[in-house]
Coordinates of C-alpha atoms and ligand atoms in Angstrom, one line a residue:
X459 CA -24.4 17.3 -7.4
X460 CA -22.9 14.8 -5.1
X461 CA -20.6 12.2 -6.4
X462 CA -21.5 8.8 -4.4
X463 CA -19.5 5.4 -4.4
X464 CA -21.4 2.6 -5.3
X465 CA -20.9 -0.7 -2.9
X466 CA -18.7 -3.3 -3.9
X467 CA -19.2 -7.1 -2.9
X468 CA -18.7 -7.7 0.9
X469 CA -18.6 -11.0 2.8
X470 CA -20.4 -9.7 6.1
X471 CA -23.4 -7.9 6.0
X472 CA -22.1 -4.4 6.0
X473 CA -21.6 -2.1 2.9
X474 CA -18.2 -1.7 1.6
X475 CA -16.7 0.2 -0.9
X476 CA -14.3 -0.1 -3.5
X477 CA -11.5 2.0 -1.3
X478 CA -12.0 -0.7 1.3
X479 CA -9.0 -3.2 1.0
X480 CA -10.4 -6.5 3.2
X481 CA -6.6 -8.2 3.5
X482 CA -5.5 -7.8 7.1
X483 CA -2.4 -6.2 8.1
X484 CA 0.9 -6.9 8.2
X485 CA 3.4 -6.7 10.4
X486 CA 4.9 -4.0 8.6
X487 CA 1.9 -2.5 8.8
X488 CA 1.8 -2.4 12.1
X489 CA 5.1 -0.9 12.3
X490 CA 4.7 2.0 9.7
X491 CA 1.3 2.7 12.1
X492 CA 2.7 2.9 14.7
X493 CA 5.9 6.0 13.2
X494 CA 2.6 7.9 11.9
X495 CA 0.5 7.9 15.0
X496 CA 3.4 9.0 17.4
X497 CA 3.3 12.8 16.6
X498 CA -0.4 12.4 17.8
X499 CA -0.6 10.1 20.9
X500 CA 1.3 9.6 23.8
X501 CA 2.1 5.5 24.6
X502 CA 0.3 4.2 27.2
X503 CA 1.4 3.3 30.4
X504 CA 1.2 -0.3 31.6
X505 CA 0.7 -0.4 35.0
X506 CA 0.9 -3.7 37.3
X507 CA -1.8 -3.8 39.8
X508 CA -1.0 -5.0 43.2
X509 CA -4.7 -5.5 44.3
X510 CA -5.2 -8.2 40.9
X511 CA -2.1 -9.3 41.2
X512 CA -2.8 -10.8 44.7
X513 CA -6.5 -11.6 44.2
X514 CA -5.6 -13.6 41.0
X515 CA -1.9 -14.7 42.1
X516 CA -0.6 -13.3 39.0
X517 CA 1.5 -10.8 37.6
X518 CA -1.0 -8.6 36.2
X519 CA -0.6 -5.3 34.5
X520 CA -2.9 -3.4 33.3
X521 CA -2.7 -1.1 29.5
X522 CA -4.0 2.1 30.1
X523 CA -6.0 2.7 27.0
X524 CA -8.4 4.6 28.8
X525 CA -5.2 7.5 29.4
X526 CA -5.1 8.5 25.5
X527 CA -7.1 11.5 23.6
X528 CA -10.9 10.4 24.0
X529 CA -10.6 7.7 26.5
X530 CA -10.2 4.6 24.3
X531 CA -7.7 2.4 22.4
X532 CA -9.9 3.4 19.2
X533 CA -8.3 6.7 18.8
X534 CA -5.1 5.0 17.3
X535 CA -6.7 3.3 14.4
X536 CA -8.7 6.8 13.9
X537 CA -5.1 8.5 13.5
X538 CA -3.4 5.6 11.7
X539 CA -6.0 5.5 9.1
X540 CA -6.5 9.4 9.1
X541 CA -3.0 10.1 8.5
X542 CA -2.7 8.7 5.1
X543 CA -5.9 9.0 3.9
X544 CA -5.8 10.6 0.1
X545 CA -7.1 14.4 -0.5
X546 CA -9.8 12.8 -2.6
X547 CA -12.0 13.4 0.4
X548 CA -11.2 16.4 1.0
X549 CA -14.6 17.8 -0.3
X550 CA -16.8 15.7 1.8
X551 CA -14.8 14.4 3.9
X552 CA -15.4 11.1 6.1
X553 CA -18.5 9.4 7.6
X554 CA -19.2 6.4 10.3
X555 CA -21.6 5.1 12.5
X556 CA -20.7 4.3 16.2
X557 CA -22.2 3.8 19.6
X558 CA -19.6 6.3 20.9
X559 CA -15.4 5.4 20.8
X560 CA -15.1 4.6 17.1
X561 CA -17.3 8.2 16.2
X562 CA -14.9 9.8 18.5
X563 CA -11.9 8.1 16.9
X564 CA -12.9 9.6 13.4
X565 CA -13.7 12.9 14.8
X566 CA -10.3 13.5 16.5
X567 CA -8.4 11.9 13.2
X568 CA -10.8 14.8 11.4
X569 CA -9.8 17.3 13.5
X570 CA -6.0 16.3 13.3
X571 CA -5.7 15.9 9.4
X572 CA -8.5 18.7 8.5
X573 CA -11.4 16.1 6.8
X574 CA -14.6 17.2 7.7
X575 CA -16.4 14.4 9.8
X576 CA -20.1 13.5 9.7
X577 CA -21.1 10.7 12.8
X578 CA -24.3 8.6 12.1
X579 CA -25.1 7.8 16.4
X580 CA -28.7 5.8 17.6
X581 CA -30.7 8.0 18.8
X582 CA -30.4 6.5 22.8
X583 CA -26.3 6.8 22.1
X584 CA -24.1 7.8 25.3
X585 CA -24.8 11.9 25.3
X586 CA -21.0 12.3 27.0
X587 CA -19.6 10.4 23.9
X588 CA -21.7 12.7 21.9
X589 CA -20.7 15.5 23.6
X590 CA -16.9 14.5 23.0
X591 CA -17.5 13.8 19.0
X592 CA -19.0 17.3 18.7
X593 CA -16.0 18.9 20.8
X594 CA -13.7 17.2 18.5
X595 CA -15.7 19.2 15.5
X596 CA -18.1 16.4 14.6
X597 CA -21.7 16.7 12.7
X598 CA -23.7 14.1 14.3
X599 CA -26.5 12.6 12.7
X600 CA -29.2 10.8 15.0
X601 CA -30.8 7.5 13.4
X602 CA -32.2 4.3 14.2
X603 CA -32.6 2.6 18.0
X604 CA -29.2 0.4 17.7
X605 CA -25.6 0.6 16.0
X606 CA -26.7 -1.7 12.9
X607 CA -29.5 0.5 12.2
X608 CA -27.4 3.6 12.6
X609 CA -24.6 1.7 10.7
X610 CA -27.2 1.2 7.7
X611 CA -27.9 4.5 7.7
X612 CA -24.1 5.6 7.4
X613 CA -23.7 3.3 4.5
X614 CA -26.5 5.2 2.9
X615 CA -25.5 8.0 3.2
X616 CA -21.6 7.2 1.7
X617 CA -23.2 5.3 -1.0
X618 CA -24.9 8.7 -2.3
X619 CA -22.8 11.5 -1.2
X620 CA -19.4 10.1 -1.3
X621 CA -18.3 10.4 1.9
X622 CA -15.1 8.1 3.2
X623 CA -16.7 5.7 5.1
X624 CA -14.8 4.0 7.6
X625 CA -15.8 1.1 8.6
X626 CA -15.4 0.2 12.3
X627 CA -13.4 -3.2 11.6
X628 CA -12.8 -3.9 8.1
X629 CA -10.0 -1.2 8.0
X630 CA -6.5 -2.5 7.4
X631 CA -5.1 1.0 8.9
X632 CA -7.3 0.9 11.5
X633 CA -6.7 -2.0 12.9
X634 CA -2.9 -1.7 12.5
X635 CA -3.2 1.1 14.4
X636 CA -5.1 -0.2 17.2
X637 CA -2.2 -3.0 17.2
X638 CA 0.0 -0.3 18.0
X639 CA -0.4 -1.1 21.7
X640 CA 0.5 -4.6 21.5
X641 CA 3.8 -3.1 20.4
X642 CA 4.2 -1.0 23.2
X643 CA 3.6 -4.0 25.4
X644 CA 6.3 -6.0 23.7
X645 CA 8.7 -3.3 24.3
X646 CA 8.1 -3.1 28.1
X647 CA 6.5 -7.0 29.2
X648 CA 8.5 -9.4 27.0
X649 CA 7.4 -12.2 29.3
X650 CA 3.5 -11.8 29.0
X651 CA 2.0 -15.1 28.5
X652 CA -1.9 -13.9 28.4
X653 CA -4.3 -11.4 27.6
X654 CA -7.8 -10.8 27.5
X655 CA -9.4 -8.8 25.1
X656 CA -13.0 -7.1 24.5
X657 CA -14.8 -7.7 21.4
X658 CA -17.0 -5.7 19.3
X659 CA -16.2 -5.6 16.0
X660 CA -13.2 -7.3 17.1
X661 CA -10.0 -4.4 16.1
X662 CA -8.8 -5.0 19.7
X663 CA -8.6 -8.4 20.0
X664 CA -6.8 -9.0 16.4
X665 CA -4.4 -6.5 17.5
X666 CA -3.3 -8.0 20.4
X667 CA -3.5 -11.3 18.3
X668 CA -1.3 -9.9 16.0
X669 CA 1.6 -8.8 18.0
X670 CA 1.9 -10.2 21.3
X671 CA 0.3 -13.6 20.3
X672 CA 2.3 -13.9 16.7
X673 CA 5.4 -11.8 18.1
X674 CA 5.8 -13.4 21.7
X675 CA 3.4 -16.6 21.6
X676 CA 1.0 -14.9 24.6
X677 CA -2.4 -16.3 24.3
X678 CA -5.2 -13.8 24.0
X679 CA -8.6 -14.6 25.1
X680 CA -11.6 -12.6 23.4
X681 CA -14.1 -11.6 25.5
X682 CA -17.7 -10.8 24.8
X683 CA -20.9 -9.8 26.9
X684 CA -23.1 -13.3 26.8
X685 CA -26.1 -10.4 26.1
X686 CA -24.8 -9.5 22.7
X687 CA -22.8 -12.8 21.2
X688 CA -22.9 -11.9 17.7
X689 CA -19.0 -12.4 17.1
X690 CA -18.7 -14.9 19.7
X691 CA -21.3 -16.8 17.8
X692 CA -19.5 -16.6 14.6
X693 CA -15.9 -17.3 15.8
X694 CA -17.1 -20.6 17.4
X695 CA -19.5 -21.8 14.2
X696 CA -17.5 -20.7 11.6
X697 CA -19.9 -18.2 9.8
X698 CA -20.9 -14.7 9.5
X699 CA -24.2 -14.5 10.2
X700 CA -26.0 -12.2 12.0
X701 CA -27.5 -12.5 15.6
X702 CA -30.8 -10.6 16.5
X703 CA -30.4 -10.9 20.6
X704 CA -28.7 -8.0 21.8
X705 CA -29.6 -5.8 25.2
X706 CA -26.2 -5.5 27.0
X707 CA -24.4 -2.9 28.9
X708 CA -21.3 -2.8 27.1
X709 CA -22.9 -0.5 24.3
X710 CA -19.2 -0.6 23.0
X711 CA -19.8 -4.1 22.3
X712 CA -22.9 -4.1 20.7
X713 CA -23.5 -5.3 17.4
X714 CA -25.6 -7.6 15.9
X715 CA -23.2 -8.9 12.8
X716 CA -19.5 -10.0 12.6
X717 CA -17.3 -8.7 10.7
X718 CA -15.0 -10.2 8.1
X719 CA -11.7 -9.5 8.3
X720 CA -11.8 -9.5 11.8
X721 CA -13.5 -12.8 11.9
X722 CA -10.9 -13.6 9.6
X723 CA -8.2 -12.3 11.9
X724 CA -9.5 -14.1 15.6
X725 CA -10.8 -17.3 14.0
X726 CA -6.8 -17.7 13.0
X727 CA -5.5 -16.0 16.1
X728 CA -7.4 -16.3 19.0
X729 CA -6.6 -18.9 21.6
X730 CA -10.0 -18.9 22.9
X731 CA -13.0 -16.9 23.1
X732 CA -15.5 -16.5 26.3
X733 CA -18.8 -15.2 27.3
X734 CA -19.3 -13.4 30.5
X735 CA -22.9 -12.1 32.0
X736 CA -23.6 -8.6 32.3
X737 CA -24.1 -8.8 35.9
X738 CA -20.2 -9.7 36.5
X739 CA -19.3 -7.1 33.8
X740 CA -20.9 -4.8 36.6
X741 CA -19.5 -6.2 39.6
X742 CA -15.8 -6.1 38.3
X743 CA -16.5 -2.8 37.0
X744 CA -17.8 -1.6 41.0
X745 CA -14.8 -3.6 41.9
X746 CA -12.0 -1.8 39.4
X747 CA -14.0 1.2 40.8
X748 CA -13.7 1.0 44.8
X749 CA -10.3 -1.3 44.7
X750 CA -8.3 0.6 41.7
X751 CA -10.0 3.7 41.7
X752 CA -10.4 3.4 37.9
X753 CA -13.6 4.0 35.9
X754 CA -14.4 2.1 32.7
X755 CA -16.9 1.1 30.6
X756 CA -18.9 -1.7 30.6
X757 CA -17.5 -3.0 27.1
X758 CA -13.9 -3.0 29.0
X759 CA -15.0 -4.4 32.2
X760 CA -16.0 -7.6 30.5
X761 CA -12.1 -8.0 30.2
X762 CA -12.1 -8.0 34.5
X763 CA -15.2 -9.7 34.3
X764 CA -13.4 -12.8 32.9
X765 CA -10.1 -12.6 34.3
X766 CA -12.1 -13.2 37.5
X767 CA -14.6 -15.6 36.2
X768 CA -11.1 -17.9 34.3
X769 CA -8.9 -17.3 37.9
X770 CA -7.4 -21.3 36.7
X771 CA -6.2 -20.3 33.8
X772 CA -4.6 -17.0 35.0
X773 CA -3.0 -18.1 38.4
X774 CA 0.9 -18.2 37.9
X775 CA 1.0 -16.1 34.7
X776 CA 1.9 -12.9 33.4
X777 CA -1.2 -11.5 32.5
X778 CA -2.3 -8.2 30.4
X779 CA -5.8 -6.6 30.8
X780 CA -6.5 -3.8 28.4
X781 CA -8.2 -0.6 29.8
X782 CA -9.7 0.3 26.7
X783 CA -12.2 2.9 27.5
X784 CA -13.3 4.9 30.1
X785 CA -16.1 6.5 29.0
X786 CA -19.4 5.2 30.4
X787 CA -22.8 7.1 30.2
X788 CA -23.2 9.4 33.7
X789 CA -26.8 7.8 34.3
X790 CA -24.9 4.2 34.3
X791 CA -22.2 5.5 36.9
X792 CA -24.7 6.8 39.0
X793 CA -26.5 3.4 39.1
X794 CA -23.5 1.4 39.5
X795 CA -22.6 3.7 42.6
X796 CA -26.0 3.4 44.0
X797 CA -26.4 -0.6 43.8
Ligands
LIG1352 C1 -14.9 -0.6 20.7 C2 -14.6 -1.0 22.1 C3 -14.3 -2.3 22.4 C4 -14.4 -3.4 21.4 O1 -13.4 -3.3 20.5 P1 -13.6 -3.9 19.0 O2 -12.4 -3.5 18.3 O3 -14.8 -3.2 18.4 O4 -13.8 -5.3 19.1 C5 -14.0 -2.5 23.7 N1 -13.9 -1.6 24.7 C6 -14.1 -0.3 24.3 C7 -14.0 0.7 25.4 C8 -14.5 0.1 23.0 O5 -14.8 1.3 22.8

């Protein structure tokens, strides 16, 4: 018979467990991540681009997130949290729920460190990011028509089986890892004074936060789709409650609740926080296509999307826009290409 973990108190509306530690982390951290995940991933390059540079007048480079193992910054906090995980879960090894990156983030660490992974997906979930979590030796289980519901049903299932579940923000060693690239960007862009990043459950945005804003005093400018506001809701009222309106294209974005120690994380952190409408998360993701000749997601267009939309606030500076995903759904490629 199974051995389950029952739920310990949590401050968002997610489950957690008593193996999940909600204190953000450190620098040190950060560091120690980043020595574990370098066996396993490559650093990214970061690249600037002439065409944004000009159209903005800016220096802006762009971090290639999309060039790692699965297409998206997510695969370093699915390593850094992987790689020191205890053999207590050896037997049933780990469990999450994601729209796509974070499922493939888990499945890769599983393949890497030999847990056995189990993916809990909605049932309309991006097929090529299923695809990818099954290559990658994944068991997925369809449920539910959204992430929370699929994220319930993940907690479920961890609550009675035991399974590690990892959540896809309250994860000290996940989010260190993901902060891993701000490192890389101190290392090579010293000078940056701004960045824009996505947020979902927000691991993106408090790494940047966490190193090039605490380490060099850049600004970095969250960024969600004005479809799906949960977070942005939360960060500007000061709460964590839930928001029920969310239809965007940036399923990497979608969720209907903030997360804790995220929240926690970008309420501190961020310098500011803006919405941008799913029709210009389109346009500059046409635009990256036909100008840059690089494909992303909607949830990482959003980043173009208000680098164009904030043009005051960027002219003169040195500016970082994350690339961090590339995979979007073939059906949503073909109808950006046709419009
Ligand atoms: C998950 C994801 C985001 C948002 O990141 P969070 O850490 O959840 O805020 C942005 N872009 C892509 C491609 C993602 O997969």
């Amino acid at each position: 018979m199974a051995q389950g973990y029952e739920p310990v108190e949590s401050p968002d509306e997610t489950t957690v467990f008593p193996y999940h530690d909600l204190t953000p982390p450190s620098r040190s951290d950060i560091y120690a991540a980043r020595e574990r995940i370098s066996p396993y991933l490559p650093e990214t390059p970061l690249v600037r681009s002439d065409w944004l540079s000009a159209e903005l007048d800016a220096d802006v480079y762009l971090k290639r997130e999309d060039t790692l193992p699965t297409g998206a910054f997510k695969v370093r906090g699915g390593v850094a949290l992987g790689s020191q995980l205890g053999d207590e879960f050896d037997e049933h090894g780990l469990i999450a729920a994601s729209t796509g990156n974070h499922g493939q983030s888990v499945a890769f660490a599983g393949m890497q460190f030999d847990h056995p992974v189990t993916i809990c997906v909605p049932e309309d979930a991006n097929p090529s990011k299923v695809r990818s979590m099954k290559r990658y030796g994944a068991d997925i289980e369809y449920y539910g028509s959204d992430y929370d519901e699929a994220r319930a049903h993940a907690e479920r299932l961890a609550t009675e089986q035991g399974y590690r579940y990892v959540h896809s923000a309250n994860e000290p060693e996940l989010v260190a890892g993901v902060a891993t690239a701000g490192l890389e960007i101190i290392d090579e862009l010293p000078d940056v004074d701004l960045a824009f990043a996505p947020v979902g459950g927000g691991t993106c945005a408090s790494g940047l936060a966490m190193t090039i804003g605490d380490i060099l005093g850049a600004d970095v400018i969250g960024v969600q789709s004005a479809q799906a506001p949960a977070a942005h809701r939360a960060w500007k009222q000061g709460h964590l409650e839930p928001h029920e309106k969310m239809e965007t294209v940036a399923e990497g974005l979608a969720t209907r609740v903030p997360f804790a120690m995220t929240m926690e994380v970008l309420r501190e952190k961020l310098a500011d926080f803006a919405l941008v409408d799913d029709e210009a998360t389109l346009e500059a993701l046409r635009q990256m296509m036909v100008r840059s000749g690089i494909i992303m997601e909607g949830a990482c267009a959003t980043v173009f999307a208000a680098a164009f939309e904030h043009r005051e606030r960027v002219r003169g500076q040195t500016v970082v826009l994350p690339v961090t995903g590339r995979n979007i759904a073939e059906a949503k490629l073909e109808g950006v290409l046709r419009d």
